[in-house]
Amino acid sequence: MGEALRNKTAKEREEDNGLGIHRFFSEDQFARIDELMYPKRAEKGSYLFWEGDPAGKLYYLRSGKVKLRKSTDEGKDFTLSILQRGDLIWEPENGLTSVHSFSAEVLEDAELGVVQWKDLEILLYRYGDFAVRFMNWMAVGQRVSESKFRDLLLFGKPGALASTLIRMANTYGVAVPEGIKITLKLTNTEIADLIGTSRESVNRMLNDLKIEGIIDIRQGRIVIVRLNALREICHCPTCPGCPKEICRI
């Protein structure tokens, strides 16, 4: 696998996925972890692991999509993230806990590369430049989580929905004459799980946004017509120019 990666140019890697872990490493640095990966296939509807399962592995998404879910004691599910090609799924061995705190559900047939955490630790000890880049990637992941919690807690359900639509556009959006079409198709129930509310609330808020001309829905896909209006709703603090590696689903 490592040799195939080396034969790709930086531009080709960026085109594969501009938001994934690739962008934090040079060709040689990523090849080090790529060589440790063993292949795994996962079918749609299966789980890479369940909340409470033993941790100790990292999953690199070569293709497909995976949803990270967290369950409460009351049986309510929250969607933490929807990951795509180029993303890395992991929880570190921190010496205190060794089980997963969330579940990973496969949304599309996926090809993955699996790395044992103990093998990654050897790389981190051996190569300082690799360790620094890996820490940079971890820091970005922390900022993504913090920004999601900020939007959910500070600006109510409309702000959380507006923020989620912007993140979906950054991660799965394509330019169309009307605006930005989100290619990822989610039900209103799935959107509700992303922001911790009910399907009925999402139905109402999406209808309001459509009436105001902020979004449109065509063939089951959401089209963002007035992006700045969504930014105003969620009080986006850094837009325009908000980095996509932070403002993502």
mmCIF file of C-alpha atoms in Angstrom:
data_model
loop_
_atom_site.group_PDB
_atom_site.id
_atom_site.type_symbol
_atom_site.label_atom_id
_atom_site.label_comp_id
_atom_site.label_asym_id
_atom_site.label_seq_id
_atom_site.Cartn_x
_atom_site.Cartn_y
_atom_site.Cartn_z
ATOM 1 C CA MET A 1 0.000 0.000 0.000
ATOM 2 C CA GLY A 2 2.830 2.377 0.817
ATOM 3 C CA GLU A 3 4.322 2.158 -2.673
ATOM 4 C CA ALA A 4 1.004 3.011 -4.311
ATOM 5 C CA LEU A 5 0.734 6.088 -2.141
ATOM 6 C CA ARG A 6 4.252 7.267 -3.011
ATOM 7 C CA ASN A 7 3.359 7.166 -6.694
ATOM 8 C CA LYS A 8 0.648 9.792 -6.136
ATOM 9 C CA THR A 9 1.481 13.464 -6.381
ATOM 10 C CA ALA A 10 0.557 15.897 -3.618
ATOM 11 C CA LYS A 11 -2.076 17.377 -5.912
ATOM 12 C CA GLU A 12 -3.650 13.984 -6.541
ATOM 13 C CA ARG A 13 -3.726 13.289 -2.828
ATOM 14 C CA GLU A 14 -5.410 16.621 -2.168
ATOM 15 C CA GLU A 15 -7.994 15.892 -4.848
ATOM 16 C CA ASP A 16 -8.697 12.537 -3.172
ATOM 17 C CA ASN A 17 -9.864 14.403 -0.092
ATOM 18 C CA GLY A 18 -9.048 17.983 0.770
ATOM 19 C CA LEU A 19 -10.270 17.592 4.357
ATOM 20 C CA GLY A 20 -8.690 14.314 5.454
ATOM 21 C CA ILE A 21 -5.568 13.445 7.376
ATOM 22 C CA HIS A 22 -3.438 13.521 4.198
ATOM 23 C CA ARG A 23 -3.018 17.265 4.290
ATOM 24 C CA PHE A 24 -1.120 17.124 7.588
ATOM 25 C CA PHE A 25 1.675 14.869 6.317
ATOM 26 C CA SER A 26 4.283 14.843 3.592
ATOM 27 C CA GLU A 27 4.409 11.932 1.141
ATOM 28 C CA ASP A 28 7.100 10.133 3.107
ATOM 29 C CA GLN A 29 5.484 10.802 6.472
ATOM 30 C CA PHE A 30 2.122 9.381 5.443
ATOM 31 C CA ALA A 31 3.826 6.421 3.771
ATOM 32 C CA ARG A 32 5.146 5.399 7.202
ATOM 33 C CA ILE A 33 1.673 4.878 8.598
ATOM 34 C CA ASP A 34 0.341 3.567 5.281
ATOM 35 C CA GLU A 35 2.826 0.695 5.417
ATOM 36 C CA LEU A 36 1.408 -0.406 8.763
ATOM 37 C CA MET A 37 -2.153 -0.714 7.463
ATOM 38 C CA TYR A 38 -3.810 -4.015 6.721
ATOM 39 C CA PRO A 39 -6.914 -3.985 4.495
ATOM 40 C CA LYS A 40 -10.466 -4.373 5.728
ATOM 41 C CA ARG A 41 -13.812 -4.245 3.946
ATOM 42 C CA ALA A 42 -17.035 -3.284 5.670
ATOM 43 C CA GLU A 43 -20.528 -3.524 4.235
ATOM 44 C CA LYS A 44 -23.214 -0.879 4.497
ATOM 45 C CA GLY A 45 -25.177 -1.288 7.716
ATOM 46 C CA SER A 46 -22.384 -3.040 9.601
ATOM 47 C CA TYR A 47 -20.383 -1.605 12.493
ATOM 48 C CA LEU A 48 -16.632 -1.215 12.785
ATOM 49 C CA PHE A 49 -17.105 -1.261 16.549
ATOM 50 C CA TRP A 50 -19.740 -0.554 19.179
ATOM 51 C CA GLU A 51 -19.616 1.814 22.102
ATOM 52 C CA GLY A 52 -17.930 -0.101 24.929
ATOM 53 C CA ASP A 53 -15.914 -2.403 22.627
ATOM 54 C CA PRO A 54 -12.155 -2.646 23.273
ATOM 55 C CA ALA A 55 -10.161 0.117 21.588
ATOM 56 C CA GLY A 56 -6.618 -0.123 20.259
ATOM 57 C CA LYS A 57 -7.054 0.224 16.474
ATOM 58 C CA LEU A 58 -7.173 3.093 14.002
ATOM 59 C CA TYR A 59 -9.330 2.920 10.877
ATOM 60 C CA TYR A 60 -8.319 4.882 7.791
ATOM 61 C CA LEU A 61 -11.176 5.363 5.303
ATOM 62 C CA ARG A 62 -10.028 4.675 1.745
ATOM 63 C CA SER A 63 -13.599 4.803 0.440
ATOM 64 C CA GLY A 64 -17.140 4.922 1.771
ATOM 65 C CA LYS A 65 -18.706 6.799 4.675
ATOM 66 C CA VAL A 66 -18.906 6.042 8.397
ATOM 67 C CA LYS A 67 -21.186 7.631 10.997
ATOM 68 C CA LEU A 68 -19.979 8.041 14.576
ATOM 69 C CA ARG A 69 -22.821 7.664 17.084
ATOM 70 C CA LYS A 70 -23.113 8.247 20.810
ATOM 71 C CA SER A 71 -25.936 6.787 22.907
ATOM 72 C CA THR A 72 -27.305 8.138 26.167
ATOM 73 C CA ASP A 73 -28.544 6.146 29.139
ATOM 74 C CA GLU A 74 -32.100 7.027 28.057
ATOM 75 C CA GLY A 75 -31.553 5.368 24.688
ATOM 76 C CA LYS A 76 -31.233 8.582 22.661
ATOM 77 C CA ASP A 77 -28.702 8.493 19.806
ATOM 78 C CA PHE A 78 -26.605 11.491 18.786
ATOM 79 C CA THR A 79 -24.590 11.650 15.582
ATOM 80 C CA LEU A 80 -21.117 12.978 16.349
ATOM 81 C CA SER A 81 -19.747 13.041 12.816
ATOM 82 C CA ILE A 82 -20.060 11.582 9.328
ATOM 83 C CA LEU A 83 -16.633 10.695 7.990
ATOM 84 C CA GLN A 84 -15.539 10.084 4.415
ATOM 85 C CA ARG A 85 -12.548 9.060 2.323
ATOM 86 C CA GLY A 86 -9.287 10.284 3.825
ATOM 87 C CA ASP A 87 -10.539 10.450 7.418
ATOM 88 C CA LEU A 88 -9.088 8.524 10.340
ATOM 89 C CA ILE A 89 -11.268 6.959 13.033
ATOM 90 C CA TRP A 90 -9.590 6.387 16.363
ATOM 91 C CA GLU A 91 -9.563 6.759 20.110
ATOM 92 C CA PRO A 92 -6.160 6.892 21.822
ATOM 93 C CA GLU A 93 -4.904 4.408 24.366
ATOM 94 C CA ASN A 94 -4.446 6.819 27.265
ATOM 95 C CA GLY A 95 -3.582 4.380 30.012
ATOM 96 C CA LEU A 96 -6.913 5.011 31.757
ATOM 97 C CA THR A 97 -9.581 3.661 29.434
ATOM 98 C CA SER A 98 -9.319 1.150 26.608
ATOM 99 C CA VAL A 99 -12.871 1.016 25.263
ATOM 100 C CA HIS A 100 -14.665 3.035 22.614
ATOM 101 C CA SER A 101 -16.886 5.874 23.816
ATOM 102 C CA PHE A 102 -18.936 5.843 20.579
ATOM 103 C CA SER A 103 -20.053 3.454 17.826
ATOM 104 C CA ALA A 104 -18.983 3.523 14.171
ATOM 105 C CA GLU A 105 -21.740 2.610 11.689
ATOM 106 C CA VAL A 106 -20.886 2.042 8.020
ATOM 107 C CA LEU A 107 -23.182 4.158 5.807
ATOM 108 C CA GLU A 108 -21.680 3.038 2.483
ATOM 109 C CA ASP A 109 -19.625 -0.018 1.565
ATOM 110 C CA ALA A 110 -16.162 0.918 2.783
ATOM 111 C CA GLU A 111 -12.535 0.034 2.122
ATOM 112 C CA LEU A 112 -10.335 0.688 5.124
ATOM 113 C CA GLY A 113 -6.764 0.451 6.288
ATOM 114 C CA VAL A 114 -6.417 -0.715 9.896
ATOM 115 C CA VAL A 115 -3.473 0.180 12.139
ATOM 116 C CA GLN A 116 -2.755 -1.185 15.598
ATOM 117 C CA TRP A 117 -2.329 1.606 18.149
ATOM 118 C CA LYS A 118 0.838 -0.035 19.511
ATOM 119 C CA ASP A 119 2.391 0.134 16.021
ATOM 120 C CA LEU A 120 1.499 3.815 15.710
ATOM 121 C CA GLU A 121 3.133 4.484 19.067
ATOM 122 C CA ILE A 122 6.409 3.157 17.684
ATOM 123 C CA LEU A 123 6.222 5.669 14.832
ATOM 124 C CA LEU A 124 5.508 8.489 17.265
ATOM 125 C CA TYR A 125 8.504 7.561 19.411
ATOM 126 C CA ARG A 126 10.829 7.036 16.465
ATOM 127 C CA TYR A 127 10.035 10.017 14.216
ATOM 128 C CA GLY A 128 9.702 13.423 15.844
ATOM 129 C CA ASP A 129 8.535 15.126 12.641
ATOM 130 C CA PHE A 130 5.748 12.565 12.276
ATOM 131 C CA ALA A 131 4.727 13.016 15.913
ATOM 132 C CA VAL A 132 4.463 16.803 15.504
ATOM 133 C CA ARG A 133 2.269 16.467 12.416
ATOM 134 C CA PHE A 134 0.090 13.907 14.174
ATOM 135 C CA MET A 135 -0.339 16.285 17.110
ATOM 136 C CA ASN A 136 -1.356 19.029 14.668
ATOM 137 C CA TRP A 137 -4.050 16.757 13.260
ATOM 138 C CA MET A 138 -5.272 15.904 16.778
ATOM 139 C CA ALA A 139 -5.478 19.617 17.629
ATOM 140 C CA VAL A 140 -7.659 20.279 14.582
ATOM 141 C CA GLY A 141 -9.966 17.422 15.594
ATOM 142 C CA GLN A 142 -10.298 18.991 19.036
ATOM 143 C CA ARG A 143 -11.195 22.351 17.491
ATOM 144 C CA VAL A 144 -13.846 20.700 15.308
ATOM 145 C CA SER A 145 -15.483 19.164 18.381
ATOM 146 C CA GLU A 146 -15.298 22.413 20.356
ATOM 147 C CA SER A 147 -16.847 24.426 17.534
ATOM 148 C CA LYS A 148 -19.745 21.958 17.245
ATOM 149 C CA PHE A 149 -20.471 22.159 20.959
ATOM 150 C CA ARG A 150 -20.276 25.952 20.804
ATOM 151 C CA ASP A 151 -22.901 26.112 18.078
ATOM 152 C CA LEU A 152 -25.183 23.590 19.786
ATOM 153 C CA LEU A 153 -25.038 25.270 23.185
ATOM 154 C CA LEU A 154 -24.946 28.985 22.420
ATOM 155 C CA PHE A 155 -27.323 29.639 19.529
ATOM 156 C CA GLY A 156 -30.309 27.350 20.078
ATOM 157 C CA LYS A 157 -31.739 24.837 17.639
ATOM 158 C CA PRO A 158 -31.974 27.262 14.665
ATOM 159 C CA GLY A 159 -28.308 28.181 15.127
ATOM 160 C CA ALA A 160 -27.327 24.530 15.472
ATOM 161 C CA LEU A 161 -29.220 23.666 12.275
ATOM 162 C CA ALA A 162 -27.683 26.592 10.371
ATOM 163 C CA SER A 163 -24.207 25.596 11.542
ATOM 164 C CA THR A 164 -24.820 21.968 10.573
ATOM 165 C CA LEU A 165 -25.955 22.948 7.070
ATOM 166 C CA ILE A 166 -22.824 25.067 6.613
ATOM 167 C CA ARG A 167 -20.654 22.170 7.784
ATOM 168 C CA MET A 168 -22.443 19.788 5.425
ATOM 169 C CA ALA A 169 -21.869 22.233 2.566
ATOM 170 C CA ASN A 170 -18.161 22.472 3.367
ATOM 171 C CA THR A 171 -17.809 18.694 3.550
ATOM 172 C CA TYR A 172 -20.239 17.468 0.890
ATOM 173 C CA GLY A 173 -21.202 20.570 -1.095
ATOM 174 C CA VAL A 174 -20.847 21.175 -4.828
ATOM 175 C CA ALA A 175 -21.407 24.457 -6.641
ATOM 176 C CA VAL A 176 -24.573 24.687 -8.737
ATOM 177 C CA PRO A 177 -26.163 27.733 -10.426
ATOM 178 C CA GLU A 178 -28.629 28.137 -7.554
ATOM 179 C CA GLY A 179 -25.983 27.977 -4.822
ATOM 180 C CA ILE A 180 -24.390 24.996 -3.035
ATOM 181 C CA LYS A 181 -25.957 21.541 -3.317
ATOM 182 C CA ILE A 182 -25.268 19.132 -0.473
ATOM 183 C CA THR A 183 -24.655 15.758 -2.095
ATOM 184 C CA LEU A 184 -24.988 13.823 1.163
ATOM 185 C CA LYS A 185 -28.613 12.756 1.477
ATOM 186 C CA LEU A 186 -29.866 12.661 5.055
ATOM 187 C CA THR A 187 -33.376 12.219 6.365
ATOM 188 C CA ASN A 188 -34.776 14.853 8.699
ATOM 189 C CA THR A 189 -34.444 12.309 11.499
ATOM 190 C CA GLU A 190 -30.727 11.937 10.754
ATOM 191 C CA ILE A 191 -30.295 15.715 10.716
ATOM 192 C CA ALA A 192 -32.135 15.856 14.041
ATOM 193 C CA ASP A 193 -29.625 13.383 15.498
ATOM 194 C CA LEU A 194 -26.811 15.735 14.477
ATOM 195 C CA ILE A 195 -28.199 18.625 16.520
ATOM 196 C CA GLY A 196 -29.945 16.823 19.360
ATOM 197 C CA THR A 197 -33.536 17.678 18.574
ATOM 198 C CA SER A 198 -36.688 16.045 17.178
ATOM 199 C CA ARG A 199 -37.557 15.303 13.566
ATOM 200 C CA GLU A 200 -40.613 17.551 13.878
ATOM 201 C CA SER A 201 -38.435 20.496 14.918
ATOM 202 C CA VAL A 202 -36.139 19.940 11.943
ATOM 203 C CA ASN A 203 -39.136 19.732 9.608
ATOM 204 C CA ARG A 204 -40.406 23.068 10.869
ATOM 205 C CA MET A 205 -37.030 24.827 10.763
ATOM 206 C CA LEU A 206 -36.218 23.582 7.263
ATOM 207 C CA ASN A 207 -39.632 24.735 6.034
ATOM 208 C CA ASP A 208 -39.010 28.169 7.565
ATOM 209 C CA LEU A 209 -35.617 28.400 5.843
ATOM 210 C CA LYS A 210 -37.208 27.393 2.550
ATOM 211 C CA ILE A 211 -39.982 29.991 2.878
ATOM 212 C CA GLU A 212 -37.362 32.670 3.546
ATOM 213 C CA GLY A 213 -35.441 31.639 0.412
ATOM 214 C CA ILE A 214 -32.340 30.626 2.369
ATOM 215 C CA ILE A 215 -32.433 27.010 1.179
ATOM 216 C CA ASP A 216 -34.228 24.931 -1.408
ATOM 217 C CA ILE A 217 -34.815 21.189 -1.606
ATOM 218 C CA ARG A 218 -34.492 19.523 -4.998
ATOM 219 C CA GLN A 219 -34.736 15.788 -5.630
ATOM 220 C CA GLY A 220 -34.210 15.122 -1.944
ATOM 221 C CA ARG A 221 -31.038 17.216 -1.761
ATOM 222 C CA ILE A 222 -30.675 20.458 0.173
ATOM 223 C CA VAL A 223 -29.452 23.448 -1.845
ATOM 224 C CA ILE A 224 -28.110 26.404 0.115
ATOM 225 C CA VAL A 225 -29.194 29.541 -1.719
ATOM 226 C CA ARG A 226 -28.126 32.237 0.763
ATOM 227 C CA LEU A 227 -25.063 31.062 2.646
ATOM 228 C CA ASN A 228 -24.518 34.380 4.431
ATOM 229 C CA ALA A 229 -28.023 34.190 5.888
ATOM 230 C CA LEU A 230 -27.127 30.873 7.534
ATOM 231 C CA ARG A 231 -23.929 32.438 8.863
ATOM 232 C CA GLU A 232 -25.945 35.221 10.473
ATOM 233 C CA ILE A 233 -28.283 32.740 12.163
ATOM 234 C CA CYS A 234 -25.434 30.846 13.845
ATOM 235 C CA HIS A 235 -23.281 33.951 14.473
ATOM 236 C CA CYS A 236 -20.392 32.354 12.616
ATOM 237 C CA PRO A 237 -17.358 34.046 14.235
ATOM 238 C CA THR A 238 -14.746 33.639 11.549
ATOM 239 C CA CYS A 239 -16.593 33.654 8.225
ATOM 240 C CA PRO A 240 -15.841 34.525 5.540
ATOM 241 C CA GLY A 241 -12.620 32.594 5.440
ATOM 242 C CA CYS A 242 -13.648 29.929 7.953
ATOM 243 C CA PRO A 243 -11.211 27.016 7.450
ATOM 244 C CA LYS A 244 -12.950 23.956 6.055
ATOM 245 C CA GLU A 245 -10.873 21.579 8.142
ATOM 246 C CA ILE A 246 -12.581 23.117 11.208
ATOM 247 C CA CYS A 247 -16.052 23.926 9.852
ATOM 248 C CA ARG A 248 -17.011 20.418 8.759
ATOM 249 C CA ILE A 249 -19.604 17.853 9.698
#
